[in-house]
Coordinates of C-alpha atoms in Angstrom, one line a residue:
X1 CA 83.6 87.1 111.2
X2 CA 84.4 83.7 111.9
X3 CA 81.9 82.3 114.8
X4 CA 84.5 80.4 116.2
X5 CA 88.4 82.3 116.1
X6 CA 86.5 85.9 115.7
X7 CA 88.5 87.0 112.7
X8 CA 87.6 87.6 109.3
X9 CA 91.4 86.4 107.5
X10 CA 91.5 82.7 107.9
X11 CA 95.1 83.2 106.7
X12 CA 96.2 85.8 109.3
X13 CA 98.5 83.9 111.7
X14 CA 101.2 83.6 112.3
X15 CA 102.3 87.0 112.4
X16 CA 106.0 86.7 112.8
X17 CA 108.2 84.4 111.3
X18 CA 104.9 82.4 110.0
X19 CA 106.9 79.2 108.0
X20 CA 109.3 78.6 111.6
X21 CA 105.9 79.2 113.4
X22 CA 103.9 76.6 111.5
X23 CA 106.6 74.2 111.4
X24 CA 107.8 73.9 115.1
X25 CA 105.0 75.3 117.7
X26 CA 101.7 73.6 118.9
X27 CA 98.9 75.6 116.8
X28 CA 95.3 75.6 117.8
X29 CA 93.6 74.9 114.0
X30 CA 90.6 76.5 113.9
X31 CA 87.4 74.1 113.4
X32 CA 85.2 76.6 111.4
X33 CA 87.6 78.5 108.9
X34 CA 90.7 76.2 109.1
X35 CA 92.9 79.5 110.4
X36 CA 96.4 77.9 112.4
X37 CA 97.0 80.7 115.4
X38 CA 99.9 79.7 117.8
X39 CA 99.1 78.2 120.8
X40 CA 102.8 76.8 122.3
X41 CA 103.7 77.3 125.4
X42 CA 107.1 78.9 126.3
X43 CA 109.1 77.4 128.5
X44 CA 111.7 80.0 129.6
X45 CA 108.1 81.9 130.9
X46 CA 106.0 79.5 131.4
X47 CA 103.5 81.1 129.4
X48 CA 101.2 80.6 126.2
X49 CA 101.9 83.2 123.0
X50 CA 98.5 84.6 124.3
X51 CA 99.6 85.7 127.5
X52 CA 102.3 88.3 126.0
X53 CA 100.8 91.6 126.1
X54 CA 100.0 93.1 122.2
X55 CA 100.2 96.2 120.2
X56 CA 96.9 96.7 119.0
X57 CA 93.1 95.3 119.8
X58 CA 93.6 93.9 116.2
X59 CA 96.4 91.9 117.1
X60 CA 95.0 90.7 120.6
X61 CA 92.1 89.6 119.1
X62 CA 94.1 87.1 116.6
X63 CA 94.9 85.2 119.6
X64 CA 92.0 85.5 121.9
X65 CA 90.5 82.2 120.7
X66 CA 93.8 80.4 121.9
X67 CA 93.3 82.1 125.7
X68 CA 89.3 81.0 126.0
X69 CA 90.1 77.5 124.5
X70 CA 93.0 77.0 126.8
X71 CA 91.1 78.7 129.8
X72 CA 87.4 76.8 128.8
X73 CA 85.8 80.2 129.3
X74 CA 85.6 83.4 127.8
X75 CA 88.3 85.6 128.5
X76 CA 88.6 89.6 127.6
X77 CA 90.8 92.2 126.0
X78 CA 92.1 95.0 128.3
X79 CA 93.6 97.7 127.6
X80 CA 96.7 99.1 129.0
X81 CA 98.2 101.8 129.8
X82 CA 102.1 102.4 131.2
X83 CA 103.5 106.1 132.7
X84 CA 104.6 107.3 129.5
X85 CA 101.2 106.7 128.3
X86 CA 101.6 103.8 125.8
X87 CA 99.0 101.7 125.5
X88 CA 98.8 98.0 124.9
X89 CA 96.5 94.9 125.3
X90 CA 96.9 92.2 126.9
X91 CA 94.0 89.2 127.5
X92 CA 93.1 87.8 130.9
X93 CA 91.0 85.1 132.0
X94 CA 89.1 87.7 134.1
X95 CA 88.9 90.5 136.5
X96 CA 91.1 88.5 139.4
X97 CA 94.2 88.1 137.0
X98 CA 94.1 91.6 135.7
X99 CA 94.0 93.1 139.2
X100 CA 97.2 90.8 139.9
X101 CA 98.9 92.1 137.5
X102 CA 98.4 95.4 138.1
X103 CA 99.4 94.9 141.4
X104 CA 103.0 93.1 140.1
X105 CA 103.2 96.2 137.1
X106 CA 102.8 99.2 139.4
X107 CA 103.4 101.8 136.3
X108 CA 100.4 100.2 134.6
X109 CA 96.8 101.0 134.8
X110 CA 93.8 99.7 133.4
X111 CA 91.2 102.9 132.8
X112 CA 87.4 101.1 132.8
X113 CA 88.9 97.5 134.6
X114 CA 86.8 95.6 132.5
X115 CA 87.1 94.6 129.3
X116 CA 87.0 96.1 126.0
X117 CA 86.2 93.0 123.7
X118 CA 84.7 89.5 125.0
X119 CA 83.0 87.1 123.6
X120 CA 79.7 86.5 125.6
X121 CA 80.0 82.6 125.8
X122 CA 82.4 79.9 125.5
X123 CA 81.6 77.0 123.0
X124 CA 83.9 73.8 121.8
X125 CA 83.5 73.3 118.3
X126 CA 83.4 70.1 116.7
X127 CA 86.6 69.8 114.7
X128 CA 88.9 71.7 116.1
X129 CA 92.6 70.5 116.9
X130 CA 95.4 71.4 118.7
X131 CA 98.5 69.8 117.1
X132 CA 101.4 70.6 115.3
X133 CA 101.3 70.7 111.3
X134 CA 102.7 68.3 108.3
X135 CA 105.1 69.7 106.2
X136 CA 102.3 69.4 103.6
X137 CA 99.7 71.0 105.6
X138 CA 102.4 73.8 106.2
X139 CA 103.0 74.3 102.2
X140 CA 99.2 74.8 101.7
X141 CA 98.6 76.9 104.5
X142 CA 101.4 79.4 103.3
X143 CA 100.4 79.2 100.1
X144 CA 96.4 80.1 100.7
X145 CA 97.5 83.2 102.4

C-alpha cells in the first residue's frame, strides 16, 4: 500500500470517464507512487469529488487522500445506511460533520458513528502537486494503466 494515497494501483483513478478527467479537472498527483486522483471542486455544489457519497469502502478509499490533503487532517470513512437499507460511504472530516449530516439526511443512519477506516496521522509529503496535467503527462498516465 502506498504510505501516502493508501492504495495499492497507482493507475486506479480516475474511475469514470478517466481521459475527460485527466484532461480538464485539478488532480492531486500523488508524491510517493505518481497515482492522479481528482480533486476539482464542483461548482454547481460547491463541493470536492471527495465529498460525494461512494458505493463501496474500496471506492471511498481511492479518494480519501484528496479529503485529508484538502482538510490538513485525517479524515474517516463512514458507512451509511438509508431506510431501504442500502449502504454507502461517504468521508467526513470528523464526528461534527457526520452528525450534521445526519441531521440534514433524516432516512440515513450511521450504525457505530465512528469511522470504519482512518488513517492515524496526517503528513505532507514532499513532492506532491495539485495541478492540472499536460497532454503528455495525460498520454503516459493512460497508457501505464
Amino acid at each position: 500500500m502506498c504510505i501516502e494515497c493508501y492504495v495499492d494501483e497507482s493507475r486506479i483513478t480516475p474511475l469514470l470517464n478517466p481521459v475527460d478527467c485527466l484532461e480538464n479537472h485539478t488532480q492531486y498527483i500523488c508524491g510517493t507512487c505518481g497515482r492522479c486522483i481528482c480533486i476539482e471542486h464542483d461548482p454547481k455544489r460547491g463541493l470536492q469529488r471527495w465529498n460525494f457519497p461512494f458505493k463501496s469502502l474500496e471506492i471511498a478509499k481511492l479518494y480519501l487522500r484528496t479529503a485529508d490533503y484538502s482538510m490538513k487532517k485525517p479524515c474517516g470513512i463512514y458507512e451509511l445506511k438509508n431506510e431501504k437499507g442500502r449502504l454507502s460511504y461517504k468521508i467526513f472530516a470528523g464526528s461534527e460533520e457526520l452528525l450534521l449530516y445526519l441531521k440534514k439526511n433524516k432516512k440515513k443512519t450511521c450504525k457505530n458513528m465512528k469511522p470504519i477506516f482512518i488513517i492515524e496521522e496526517y503528513r505532507e509529503y514532499a513532492n506532491t502537486q495539485i495541478r492540472k496535467l499536460t497532454s503528455d503527462e495525460i498520454q503516459k498516465y493512460m497508457s501505464e494503466r
